Short mmCIF file of C-alpha atoms in Angstrom, two decimals:
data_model
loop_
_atom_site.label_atom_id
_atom_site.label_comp_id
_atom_site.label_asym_id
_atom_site.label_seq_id
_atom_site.Cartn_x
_atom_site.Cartn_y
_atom_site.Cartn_z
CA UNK A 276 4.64 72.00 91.26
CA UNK A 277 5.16 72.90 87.74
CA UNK A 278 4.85 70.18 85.09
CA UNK A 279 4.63 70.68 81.00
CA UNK A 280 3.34 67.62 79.23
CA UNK A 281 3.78 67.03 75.50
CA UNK A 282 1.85 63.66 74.80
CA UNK A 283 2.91 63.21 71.12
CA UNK A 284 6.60 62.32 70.52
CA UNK A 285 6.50 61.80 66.90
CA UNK A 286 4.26 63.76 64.76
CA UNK A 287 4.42 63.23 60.68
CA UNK A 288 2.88 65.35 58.43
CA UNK A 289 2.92 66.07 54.51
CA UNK A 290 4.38 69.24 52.95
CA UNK A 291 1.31 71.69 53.01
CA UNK A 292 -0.56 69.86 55.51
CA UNK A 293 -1.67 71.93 58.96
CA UNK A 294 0.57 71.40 62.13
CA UNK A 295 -0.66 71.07 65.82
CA UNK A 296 2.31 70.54 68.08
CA UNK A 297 0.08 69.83 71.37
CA UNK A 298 1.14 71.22 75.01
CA UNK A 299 -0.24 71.51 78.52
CA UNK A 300 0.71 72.32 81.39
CA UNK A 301 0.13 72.77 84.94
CA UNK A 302 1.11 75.25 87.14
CA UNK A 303 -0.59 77.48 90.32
CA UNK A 304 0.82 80.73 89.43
CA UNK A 305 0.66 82.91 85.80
CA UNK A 306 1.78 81.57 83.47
CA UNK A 307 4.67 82.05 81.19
CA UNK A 308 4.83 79.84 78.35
CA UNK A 309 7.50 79.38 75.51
CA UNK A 310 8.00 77.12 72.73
CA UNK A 311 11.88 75.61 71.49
CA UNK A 312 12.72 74.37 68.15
CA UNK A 313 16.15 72.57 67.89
CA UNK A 314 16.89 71.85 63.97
CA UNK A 315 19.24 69.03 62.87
CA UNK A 316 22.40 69.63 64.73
CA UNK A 317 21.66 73.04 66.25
CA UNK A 318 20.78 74.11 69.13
CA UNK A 319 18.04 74.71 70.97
CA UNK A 320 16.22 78.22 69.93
CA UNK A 321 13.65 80.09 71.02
CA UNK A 322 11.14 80.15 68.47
CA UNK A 323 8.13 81.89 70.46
CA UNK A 324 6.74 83.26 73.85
CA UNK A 325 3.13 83.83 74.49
CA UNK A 326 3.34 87.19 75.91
CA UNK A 327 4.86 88.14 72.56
CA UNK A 328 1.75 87.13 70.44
CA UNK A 329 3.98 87.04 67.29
CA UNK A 330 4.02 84.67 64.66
CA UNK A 331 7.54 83.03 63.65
CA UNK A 332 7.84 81.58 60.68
CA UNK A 333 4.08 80.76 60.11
CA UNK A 334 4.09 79.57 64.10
CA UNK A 335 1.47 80.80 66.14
CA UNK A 336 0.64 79.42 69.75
CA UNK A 337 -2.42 80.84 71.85
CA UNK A 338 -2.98 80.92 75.72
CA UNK A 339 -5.44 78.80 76.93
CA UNK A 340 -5.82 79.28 80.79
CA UNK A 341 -9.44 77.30 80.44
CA UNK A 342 -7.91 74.20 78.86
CA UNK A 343 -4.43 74.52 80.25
CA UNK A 344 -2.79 74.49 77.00
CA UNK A 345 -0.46 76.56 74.65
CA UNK A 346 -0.82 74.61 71.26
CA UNK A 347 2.00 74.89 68.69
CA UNK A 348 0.15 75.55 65.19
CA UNK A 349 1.23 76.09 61.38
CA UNK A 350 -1.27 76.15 58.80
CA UNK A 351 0.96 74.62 56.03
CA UNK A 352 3.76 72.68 57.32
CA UNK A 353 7.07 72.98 55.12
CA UNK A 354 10.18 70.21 55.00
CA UNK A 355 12.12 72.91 56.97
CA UNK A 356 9.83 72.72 59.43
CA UNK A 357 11.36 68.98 60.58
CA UNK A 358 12.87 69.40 64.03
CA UNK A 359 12.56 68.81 67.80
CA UNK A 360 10.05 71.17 69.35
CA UNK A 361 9.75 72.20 73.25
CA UNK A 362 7.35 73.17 75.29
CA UNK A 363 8.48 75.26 78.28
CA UNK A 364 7.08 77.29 81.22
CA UNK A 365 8.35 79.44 82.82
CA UNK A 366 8.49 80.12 86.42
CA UNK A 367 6.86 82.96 88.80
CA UNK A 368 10.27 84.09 89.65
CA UNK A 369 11.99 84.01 86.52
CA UNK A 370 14.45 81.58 87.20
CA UNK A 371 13.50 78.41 86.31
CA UNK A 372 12.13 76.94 82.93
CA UNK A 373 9.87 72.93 82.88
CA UNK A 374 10.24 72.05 79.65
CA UNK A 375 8.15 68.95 78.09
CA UNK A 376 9.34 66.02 76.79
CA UNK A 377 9.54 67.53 73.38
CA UNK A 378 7.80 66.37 69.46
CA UNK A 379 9.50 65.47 66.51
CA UNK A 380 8.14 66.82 63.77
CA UNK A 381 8.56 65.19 60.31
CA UNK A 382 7.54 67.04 57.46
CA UNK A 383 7.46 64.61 54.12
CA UNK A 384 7.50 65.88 50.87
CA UNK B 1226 28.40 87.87 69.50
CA UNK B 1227 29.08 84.45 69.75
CA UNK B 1228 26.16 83.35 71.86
CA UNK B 1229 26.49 80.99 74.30
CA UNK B 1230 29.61 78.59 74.39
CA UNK B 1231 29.94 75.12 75.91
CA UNK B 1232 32.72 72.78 75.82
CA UNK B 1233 33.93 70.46 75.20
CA UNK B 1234 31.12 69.07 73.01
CA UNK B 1235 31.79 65.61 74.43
CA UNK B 1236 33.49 64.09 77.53
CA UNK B 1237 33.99 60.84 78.08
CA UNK B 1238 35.20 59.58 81.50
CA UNK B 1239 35.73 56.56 83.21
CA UNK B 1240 33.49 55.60 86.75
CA UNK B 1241 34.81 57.30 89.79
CA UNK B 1242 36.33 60.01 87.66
CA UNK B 1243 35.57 63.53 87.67
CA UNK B 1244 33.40 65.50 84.75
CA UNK B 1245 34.45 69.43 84.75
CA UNK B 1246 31.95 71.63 81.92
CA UNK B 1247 32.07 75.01 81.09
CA UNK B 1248 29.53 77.47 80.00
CA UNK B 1249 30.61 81.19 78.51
CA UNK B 1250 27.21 83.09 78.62
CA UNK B 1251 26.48 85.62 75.64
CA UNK B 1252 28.21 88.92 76.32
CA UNK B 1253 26.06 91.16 78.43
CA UNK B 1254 24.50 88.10 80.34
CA UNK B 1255 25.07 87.97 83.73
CA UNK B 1256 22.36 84.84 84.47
CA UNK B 1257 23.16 81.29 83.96
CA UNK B 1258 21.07 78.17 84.03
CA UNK B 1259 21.97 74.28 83.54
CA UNK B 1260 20.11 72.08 82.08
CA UNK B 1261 20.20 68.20 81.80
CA UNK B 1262 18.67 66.08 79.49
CA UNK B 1263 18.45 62.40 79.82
CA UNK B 1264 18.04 59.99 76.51
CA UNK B 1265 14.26 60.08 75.54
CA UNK B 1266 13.24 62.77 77.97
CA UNK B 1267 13.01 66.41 77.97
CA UNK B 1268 15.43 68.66 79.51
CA UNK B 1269 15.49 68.91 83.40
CA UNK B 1270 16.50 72.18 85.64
CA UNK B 1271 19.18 72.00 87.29
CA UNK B 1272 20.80 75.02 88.93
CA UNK B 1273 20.74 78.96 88.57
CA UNK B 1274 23.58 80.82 89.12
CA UNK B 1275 24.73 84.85 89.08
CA UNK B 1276 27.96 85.68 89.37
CA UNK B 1277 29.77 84.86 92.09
CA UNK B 1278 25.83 83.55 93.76
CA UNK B 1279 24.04 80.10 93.34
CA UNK B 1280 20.49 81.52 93.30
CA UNK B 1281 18.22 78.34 92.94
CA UNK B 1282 19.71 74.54 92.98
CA UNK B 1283 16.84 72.81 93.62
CA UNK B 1284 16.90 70.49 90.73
CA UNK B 1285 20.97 69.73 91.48
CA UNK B 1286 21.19 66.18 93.10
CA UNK B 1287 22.51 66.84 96.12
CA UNK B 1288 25.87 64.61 95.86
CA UNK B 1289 29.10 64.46 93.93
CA UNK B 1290 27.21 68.10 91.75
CA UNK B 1291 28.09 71.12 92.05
CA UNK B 1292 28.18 74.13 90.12
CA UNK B 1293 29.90 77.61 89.94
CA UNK B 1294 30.01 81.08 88.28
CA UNK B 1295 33.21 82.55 89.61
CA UNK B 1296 33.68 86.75 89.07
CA UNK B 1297 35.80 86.07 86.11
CA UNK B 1298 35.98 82.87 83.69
CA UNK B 1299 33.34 80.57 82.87
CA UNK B 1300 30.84 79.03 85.11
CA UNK B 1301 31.50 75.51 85.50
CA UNK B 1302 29.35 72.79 86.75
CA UNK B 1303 31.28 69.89 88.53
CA UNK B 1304 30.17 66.11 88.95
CA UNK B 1305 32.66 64.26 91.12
CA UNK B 1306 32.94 60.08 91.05
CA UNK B 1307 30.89 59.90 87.83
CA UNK B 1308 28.15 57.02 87.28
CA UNK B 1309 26.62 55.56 84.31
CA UNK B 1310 23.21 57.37 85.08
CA UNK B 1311 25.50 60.87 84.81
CA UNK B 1312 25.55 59.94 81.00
CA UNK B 1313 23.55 62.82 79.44
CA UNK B 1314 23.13 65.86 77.43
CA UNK B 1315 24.19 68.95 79.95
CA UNK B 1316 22.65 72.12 78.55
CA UNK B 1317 23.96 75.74 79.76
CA UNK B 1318 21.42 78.31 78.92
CA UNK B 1319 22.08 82.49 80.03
CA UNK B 1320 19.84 86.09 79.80
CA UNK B 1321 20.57 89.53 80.62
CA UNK B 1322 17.96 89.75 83.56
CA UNK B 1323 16.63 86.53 85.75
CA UNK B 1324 12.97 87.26 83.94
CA UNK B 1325 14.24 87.16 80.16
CA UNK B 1326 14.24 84.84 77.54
CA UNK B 1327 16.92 81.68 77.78
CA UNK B 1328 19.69 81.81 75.32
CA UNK B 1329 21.32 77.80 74.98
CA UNK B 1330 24.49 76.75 74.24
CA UNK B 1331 24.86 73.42 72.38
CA UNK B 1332 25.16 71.56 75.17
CA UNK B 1333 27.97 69.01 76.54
CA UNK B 1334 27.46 65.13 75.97
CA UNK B 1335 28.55 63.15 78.77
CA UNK B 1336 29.60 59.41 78.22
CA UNK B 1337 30.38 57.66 81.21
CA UNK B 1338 32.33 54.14 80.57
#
């Protein structure tokens, strides 16, 4: 079975202050991992997927088959940066994303 | 492109009654998904459709659901003799091909009285 745990719900931050929006999973097969941001009243969006290796708006998240993990990280968190983040995985066949329970991120000024 | 569109935003129906929500997928998508997501948790898998083919419903409870994605129109996913525990957040997601990225709609939020 496929599971995708997030343990923080809430994580605050200053303005300018590094982000680490934690994830791991589990899962028997290769992994396919993705990470959702839904802003204030929009939807959910894709904001990265690790096959990708991009960075999205200062987002970068590395593959760590060892520890199990895909870690959300931002050097210098900004107030836009406030939103509801998801952790998802994706499965063998394609068909079928786990998502985590998802962290708030508050940014303060 | 409009992405993809859900309505109505909110539904509110009585126990025993019957909750009807449409999904549009993004032009060119032929792959739906449907998502629910409970109050404090994340969101759960429900059912994966082509058209005209229910591919996976594993995560579907297996009475009063169901879920369709007819040749033309919208897909729709049914829940028949709503309960209070139906009350959720029921997210339609679509992609071009089974293996690509998720596109989601805003989701429907289900209030059962």
């Amino acid at each position: 079975a496929q599971r995708v745990t997030q343990p923080e719900k809430l994580l605050s931050v200053f303005k300018g202050a590094p982000v680490e929006l934690k994830c791991n999973y589990s899962y028997s097969g290769s992994p396919e991992l993705f990470w959702y941001v839904q802003y204030s009243r929009q939807r959910l969006q894709l904001l990265l997927r690790h096959i990708s290796r991009e960075s999205i708006k200062g987002f970068t998240a590395d593959l760590n088959k060892g520890e199990t993990s895909f870690h959300l990280k931002k050097p210098f968190a900004q107030e836009e940066d406030s939103a509801m983040y998801y952790c998802a995985l994706l499965n063998n066949a394609g068909n079928m994303l786990t998502f985590g329970g998802g962290t708030r991120l508050m940014v303060k000024p | 492109n409009a992405g993809v569109m859900q309505n109505p935003r909110h539904l509110v129906r009585r126990r025993g009654q019957e909750a009807r929500l449409r999904c549009s997928p993004m032009k060119g998508h032929s792959h739906v998904y449907w998502y629910r997501q409970l109050p404090e948790e994340g969101l759960k898998f429900m059912v994966y459709l082509q058209k005209e083919n229910i591919i996976d419903e594993s995560g579907m409870p297996k009475e009063r659901f169901s879920a369709e994605f007819p040749k033309e129109g919208p897909s729709i996913l049914r829940i028949q003799q709503v309960v209070r525990g139906d009350s959720a957040a029921y997210f339609c997601a679509s992609s071009p091909e089974g293996d690509q990225p998720q596109h989601f709609g805003d989701g429907t939020r289900l209030s059962i009285l």
